Amino acid sequence: MILRPVLRARVPRMARTMHASSLRMHIPKADEMLEKFAEGDRARLAHKREEMMSKYQDKLQAKVAEQGYKSVDDLAHATKKAASEQQVRESAMKAASSPVEHRDAALRLKLQEKRRKSEQAKLDREQDLSSPVQPLSTFMKLEKIVHESPENIGKLWTAFHIMKNKISAVVPAATYAQMVDTAKSFPQFVLPLPRIVKKADEDSEVESGYEVYYLQWIPLPKPADTASNAPAPMAVLFTPLAEYKLRQEYAQPTLVLTHYTDLIESKGIVLLRGDITESDKGKAHIQQKDAQLLTLGLQRFYHIDWALEGLDNDGQADRRRALLRAFYERPTEFRLEELIDASWKV
């Protein structure tokens, strides 16, 4: 048997090399593959986000407007930031505080709140005690006098205060309106109060004298359901002039006259109440008859119709007008003798 060599086809080296290199050129690099995968993920996420945004667009926009943000992204960022900050705070509290410290902190807060409430209650009580002006509902149940006549209301008012040994009066609405008009121009004035003075050298002899009182009109809050053009309720504070000069606004009033206007529109009347203040020992600063004289003097000088000035031929009214003006405009011409004469001369 004759052995013949097997002929093998030779592949050119260059051809094999080109073929292999061409295969390597079609295999993508690792970073390129990752980038393509990332692009695909981003595309899918963006598509999904667009679908969600489209589905809940109205609700998201409403939430953004409610929270005061400019866009949904701002809302999401703020929500994420708040959650992160809350988590940090909670973690810090858990890490830094023991159960004992928690208990002590809670106890301190409780004691501080209790002390604050106690101090506020004390302040409220002091303010209530220091103010002699009380609302009309303190003395009269307004809902029970709706159908009563002004005359019956006046009788009930005066009878109540007679039993309490208090000063009271029922002032017609027109009279009160004139007094308030005068008070707007002359909110401060002085009135003389007659006194009997014993002579220092002879106890058996006495002489007449006067103690001057300083008065001031103070506006009060209007009652509910009162027309805006209705006269406001007013209080008049009387203080001895010597006491007022010494303490000024810190001087304690001796007498407070309060004008209640709750019924000025429905019944055409204003209810007046007088409160005499007491000393620390419970003694009244002035007697009731003195308070009545001051109330009478107030009405004489402030119940004046200024529209009739120079026309009513009332010499006494003109004198009182002149004294009010002199007290404000020409204090150097103000004479106490004229004030005394105009106050008590009938």
Coordinates of C-alpha atoms in Angstrom, one line a residue:
M1 CA 0.0 0.0 0.0
I2 CA 1.4 3.2 -1.0
L3 CA 1.0 6.0 1.5
R4 CA 0.3 9.3 0.1
P5 CA 0.6 12.5 2.0
V6 CA -2.7 14.2 2.9
L7 CA -2.9 17.6 1.4
R8 CA -4.3 20.2 3.8
A9 CA -5.7 23.4 2.5
R10 CA -3.7 26.3 3.7
V11 CA -5.4 29.3 4.9
P12 CA -3.4 32.4 4.4
R13 CA -2.1 33.9 7.6
M14 CA -3.3 37.3 6.7
A15 CA -6.8 36.1 6.2
R16 CA -7.0 34.4 9.6
T17 CA -5.7 37.6 11.2
M18 CA -8.2 39.8 9.5
H19 CA -11.0 37.4 10.4
A20 CA -10.1 37.4 14.1
S21 CA -9.6 41.1 14.2
S22 CA -13.0 41.6 12.6
L23 CA -14.6 39.5 15.3
R24 CA -13.0 41.5 18.1
M25 CA -14.2 44.7 16.6
H26 CA -17.8 43.6 16.9
I27 CA -17.5 42.7 20.7
P28 CA -18.6 45.9 22.7
K29 CA -16.4 47.1 25.5
A30 CA -17.6 46.7 29.2
D31 CA -18.0 50.4 29.9
E32 CA -19.9 50.8 26.7
M33 CA -22.3 48.0 27.7
L34 CA -22.8 49.5 31.1
E35 CA -23.6 52.9 29.6
K36 CA -26.1 51.4 27.3
F37 CA -27.8 49.6 30.2
A38 CA -27.8 52.8 32.2
E39 CA -29.4 54.7 29.3
G40 CA -32.1 52.0 29.1
D41 CA -32.8 52.3 32.8
R42 CA -33.0 56.0 32.7
A43 CA -35.3 55.9 29.7
R44 CA -37.6 53.4 31.5
L45 CA -37.6 55.5 34.7
A46 CA -38.3 58.7 32.8
H47 CA -41.2 57.0 31.0
K48 CA -42.6 55.6 34.2
R49 CA -42.3 59.0 35.9
E50 CA -44.1 60.7 33.0
E51 CA -46.9 58.2 33.3
M52 CA -47.2 58.8 37.1
M53 CA -47.0 62.6 36.6
S54 CA -49.7 62.4 33.9
K55 CA -51.9 60.3 36.1
Y56 CA -51.6 62.4 39.3
Q57 CA -50.9 65.8 37.7
D58 CA -53.9 67.6 39.1
K59 CA -53.4 66.3 42.6
L60 CA -49.7 67.1 42.6
Q61 CA -50.3 70.7 41.3
A62 CA -52.9 71.2 44.0
K63 CA -50.5 70.0 46.7
V64 CA -47.8 72.2 45.3
A65 CA -50.0 75.3 45.5
E66 CA -51.3 74.4 49.0
Q67 CA -47.7 74.1 50.3
G68 CA -46.6 77.3 48.6
Y69 CA -43.9 75.7 46.3
K70 CA -43.2 76.6 42.7
S71 CA -42.9 73.1 41.3
V72 CA -43.3 69.4 42.0
D73 CA -39.6 69.0 42.3
D74 CA -39.4 71.7 45.0
L75 CA -42.1 69.9 46.9
A76 CA -40.4 66.6 46.6
H77 CA -37.1 68.1 47.7
A78 CA -38.6 69.8 50.7
T79 CA -40.4 66.7 51.8
K80 CA -37.3 64.6 51.5
K81 CA -35.3 67.2 53.5
A82 CA -37.9 67.5 56.2
A83 CA -38.0 63.7 56.6
S84 CA -34.2 63.6 56.8
E85 CA -34.1 66.3 59.4
Q86 CA -36.7 64.6 61.5
Q87 CA -34.8 61.3 61.4
V88 CA -31.6 63.1 62.5
R89 CA -33.5 64.7 65.4
E90 CA -35.0 61.5 66.5
S91 CA -31.7 59.7 66.3
A92 CA -29.9 62.4 68.2
M93 CA -32.6 62.3 71.0
K94 CA -32.4 58.6 71.3
A95 CA -28.6 58.7 71.3
A96 CA -28.2 61.5 73.8
S97 CA -31.1 61.0 76.2
S98 CA -31.6 58.3 78.7
P99 CA -35.0 57.4 80.2
V100 CA -34.1 59.3 83.4
E101 CA -33.2 62.5 81.3
H102 CA -36.5 62.2 79.5
R103 CA -38.4 62.0 82.7
D104 CA -36.5 65.0 84.2
A105 CA -37.1 67.1 81.0
A106 CA -40.8 66.3 81.0
L107 CA -41.0 67.2 84.7
R108 CA -39.3 70.5 84.1
L109 CA -41.7 71.4 81.3
K110 CA -44.7 70.5 83.4
L111 CA -43.5 72.7 86.3
Q112 CA -42.7 75.6 84.0
E113 CA -46.2 75.4 82.5
K114 CA -47.8 75.2 85.9
R115 CA -45.8 78.3 87.1
R116 CA -46.8 80.2 83.9
K117 CA -50.5 79.5 84.4
S118 CA -50.3 80.5 88.1
E119 CA -48.6 83.8 87.3
Q120 CA -51.1 84.6 84.6
A121 CA -54.0 83.8 86.8
K122 CA -52.5 86.1 89.5
L123 CA -52.1 88.9 87.0
D124 CA -55.7 88.5 85.8
R125 CA -57.0 88.7 89.4
E126 CA -54.9 91.8 90.1
Q127 CA -56.2 93.5 87.0
D128 CA -59.8 92.7 87.9
L129 CA -59.4 94.0 91.4
S130 CA -57.6 97.1 90.3
S131 CA -60.3 98.1 87.8
P132 CA -63.5 99.5 89.5
V133 CA -65.4 99.4 86.2
Q134 CA -67.6 96.3 85.7
P135 CA -69.9 95.4 82.8
L136 CA -73.6 96.1 83.1
S137 CA -74.3 92.3 83.0
T138 CA -72.7 92.1 86.4
F139 CA -75.7 93.9 88.0
M140 CA -78.6 93.3 85.6
K141 CA -79.8 90.4 83.5
L142 CA -80.3 92.2 80.2
E143 CA -82.3 89.4 78.6
K144 CA -85.0 89.8 81.3
I145 CA -85.6 93.5 80.7
V146 CA -86.1 93.4 76.9
H147 CA -89.8 94.0 77.2
E148 CA -89.7 96.4 80.2
S149 CA -90.3 100.1 79.8
P150 CA -87.6 102.7 80.4
E151 CA -89.5 103.9 83.5
N152 CA -89.6 100.4 85.1
I153 CA -85.9 99.8 84.2
G154 CA -85.0 103.0 86.0
K155 CA -87.0 102.0 89.1
L156 CA -85.3 98.6 89.2
W157 CA -81.9 100.2 88.7
T158 CA -82.3 102.8 91.5
A159 CA -83.9 100.4 93.9
F160 CA -81.1 97.9 93.5
H161 CA -78.4 100.6 94.3
I162 CA -80.4 102.0 97.2
M163 CA -80.2 98.6 98.8
K164 CA -76.5 98.5 98.1
N165 CA -76.0 102.0 99.4
K166 CA -74.6 103.0 96.0
I167 CA -75.0 106.1 93.8
S168 CA -77.1 105.6 90.7
A169 CA -79.0 107.6 88.2
V170 CA -80.9 107.2 84.9
V171 CA -79.7 109.7 82.3
P172 CA -81.8 110.4 79.2
A173 CA -80.0 109.6 75.9
A174 CA -80.1 113.3 74.7
T175 CA -78.6 114.5 78.0
Y176 CA -75.8 112.0 77.9
A177 CA -75.0 112.9 74.2
Q178 CA -74.6 116.5 75.2
M179 CA -72.3 115.6 78.1
V180 CA -70.2 113.4 75.9
D181 CA -69.9 116.2 73.3
T182 CA -68.6 118.5 76.0
A183 CA -66.2 115.8 77.3
K184 CA -64.7 115.4 73.9
S185 CA -63.5 119.0 74.0
F186 CA -62.8 119.2 77.7
P187 CA -61.9 115.7 79.0
Q188 CA -60.3 117.0 82.2
F189 CA -61.5 119.6 84.7
V190 CA -61.6 120.4 88.4
L191 CA -64.5 120.6 90.8
P192 CA -64.6 122.0 94.4
L193 CA -66.0 119.9 97.2
P194 CA -67.3 121.8 100.3
R195 CA -65.5 121.0 103.5
I196 CA -65.9 122.0 107.1
V197 CA -62.5 122.8 108.6
K198 CA -61.7 123.3 112.3
K199 CA -59.4 126.1 113.2
A200 CA -56.1 124.9 114.6
D201 CA -56.0 127.4 117.5
E202 CA -59.7 127.2 118.6
D203 CA -61.4 123.8 118.4
S204 CA -64.8 125.3 119.0
E205 CA -64.8 127.4 115.9
V206 CA -65.1 126.1 112.3
E207 CA -65.0 127.6 108.9
S208 CA -66.0 126.6 105.4
G209 CA -63.4 125.4 103.0
Y210 CA -63.1 123.5 99.7
E211 CA -61.2 120.5 98.5
V212 CA -60.5 120.5 94.8
Y213 CA -61.0 117.3 92.8
Y214 CA -59.5 116.5 89.5
L215 CA -61.8 114.7 87.1
Q216 CA -61.0 112.8 83.8
W217 CA -63.3 111.2 81.3
I218 CA -62.2 107.8 80.1
P219 CA -63.8 106.1 77.0
L220 CA -64.8 102.4 77.5
P221 CA -65.4 99.6 74.9
K222 CA -68.7 99.8 73.2
P223 CA -71.3 97.1 74.0
A224 CA -72.0 94.5 71.4
D225 CA -74.6 95.2 68.7
T226 CA -74.3 99.0 69.2
A227 CA -74.4 101.3 66.2
S228 CA -71.2 103.0 65.2
N229 CA -72.6 106.5 65.6
A230 CA -74.0 105.8 69.1
P231 CA -72.3 107.7 72.0
A232 CA -69.6 105.5 73.6
P233 CA -69.8 104.4 77.2
M234 CA -67.6 106.6 79.5
A235 CA -66.2 106.5 83.0
V236 CA -65.3 109.6 85.0
L237 CA -62.5 109.3 87.5
F238 CA -62.4 111.7 90.5
T239 CA -59.1 112.2 92.4
P240 CA -58.1 114.8 95.0
L241 CA -56.1 117.4 93.1
A242 CA -53.3 117.2 95.7
E243 CA -53.1 113.4 95.3
Y244 CA -53.1 113.7 91.5
K245 CA -50.3 116.3 91.5
L246 CA -48.2 114.0 93.7
R247 CA -48.8 110.7 91.8
Q248 CA -50.1 111.8 88.4
E249 CA -51.4 108.8 86.5
Y250 CA -50.6 106.5 89.4
A251 CA -53.0 108.3 91.7
Q252 CA -55.9 106.1 92.8
P253 CA -59.4 107.5 91.9
T254 CA -61.7 108.3 94.9
L255 CA -64.9 108.0 92.9
V256 CA -65.6 106.3 89.6
L257 CA -68.8 107.2 87.7
T258 CA -69.6 104.7 85.0
H259 CA -72.1 105.4 82.2
Y260 CA -73.6 102.2 80.7
T261 CA -74.9 102.7 77.2
D262 CA -76.2 99.2 76.6
L263 CA -79.8 100.5 76.5
I264 CA -79.2 103.8 74.8
E265 CA -80.7 102.7 71.4
S266 CA -83.4 100.2 72.5
K267 CA -84.7 102.2 75.6
G268 CA -83.3 105.7 75.1
I269 CA -81.6 105.8 78.5
V270 CA -78.1 105.5 80.0
L271 CA -77.6 103.9 83.4
L272 CA -75.2 105.6 85.8
R273 CA -73.4 103.9 88.6
G274 CA -71.0 105.4 91.2
D275 CA -68.3 103.4 92.9
I276 CA -66.4 104.9 95.9
T277 CA -63.0 103.3 96.3
E278 CA -61.7 102.0 99.6
S279 CA -58.4 102.1 101.3
D280 CA -56.3 99.1 102.2
K281 CA -58.1 99.0 105.5
G282 CA -61.5 98.9 103.9
K283 CA -62.4 102.5 104.7
A284 CA -64.2 104.6 102.0
H285 CA -62.2 107.5 100.8
I286 CA -65.2 109.9 100.7
Q287 CA -68.7 109.8 102.1
Q288 CA -71.7 109.1 99.8
K289 CA -73.0 112.7 100.1
D290 CA -69.6 114.0 98.8
A291 CA -69.9 111.6 95.9
Q292 CA -73.4 112.9 95.1
L293 CA -72.1 116.5 95.1
L294 CA -69.3 115.6 92.7
T295 CA -71.9 113.9 90.4
L296 CA -74.1 117.0 90.6
G297 CA -71.2 119.3 89.8
L298 CA -70.2 117.1 86.8
Q299 CA -73.7 117.4 85.3
R300 CA -73.8 121.2 85.8
F301 CA -70.6 121.8 83.8
Y302 CA -71.0 119.1 81.2
H303 CA -74.7 119.1 80.4
I304 CA -74.4 122.2 78.2
D305 CA -75.9 122.7 74.8
W306 CA -73.0 124.5 72.9
A307 CA -75.2 125.1 69.9
L308 CA -77.2 127.6 72.1
E309 CA -74.1 129.5 73.2
G310 CA -74.9 133.2 73.3
L311 CA -78.5 132.5 72.3
D312 CA -80.1 131.0 75.4
N313 CA -79.7 134.0 77.6
D314 CA -78.4 131.7 80.4
G315 CA -75.8 133.6 82.4
Q316 CA -74.9 130.6 84.5
A317 CA -74.4 128.4 81.5
D318 CA -72.1 131.1 79.9
R319 CA -70.1 131.3 83.1
R320 CA -69.5 127.5 83.1
R321 CA -68.6 127.6 79.4
A322 CA -66.1 130.3 80.1
L323 CA -64.5 128.4 83.0
L324 CA -64.1 125.2 80.9
R325 CA -62.4 127.2 78.1
A326 CA -60.2 129.1 80.6
F327 CA -59.0 125.9 82.2
Y328 CA -57.7 124.7 78.8
E329 CA -57.0 127.9 76.8
R330 CA -56.1 130.5 79.5
P331 CA -55.0 128.7 82.6
T332 CA -53.4 131.8 84.1
E333 CA -56.9 133.5 84.0
F334 CA -58.6 130.5 85.7
R335 CA -59.9 131.6 89.1
L336 CA -60.9 129.2 91.9
E337 CA -63.3 131.7 93.4
E338 CA -65.3 131.9 90.2
L339 CA -65.3 128.1 89.9
I340 CA -66.7 127.8 93.5
D341 CA -69.4 130.4 92.8
A342 CA -70.4 128.8 89.5
S343 CA -70.4 125.3 91.0
W344 CA -72.8 125.8 93.8
K345 CA -74.8 129.0 93.1
V346 CA -78.3 128.1 92.0

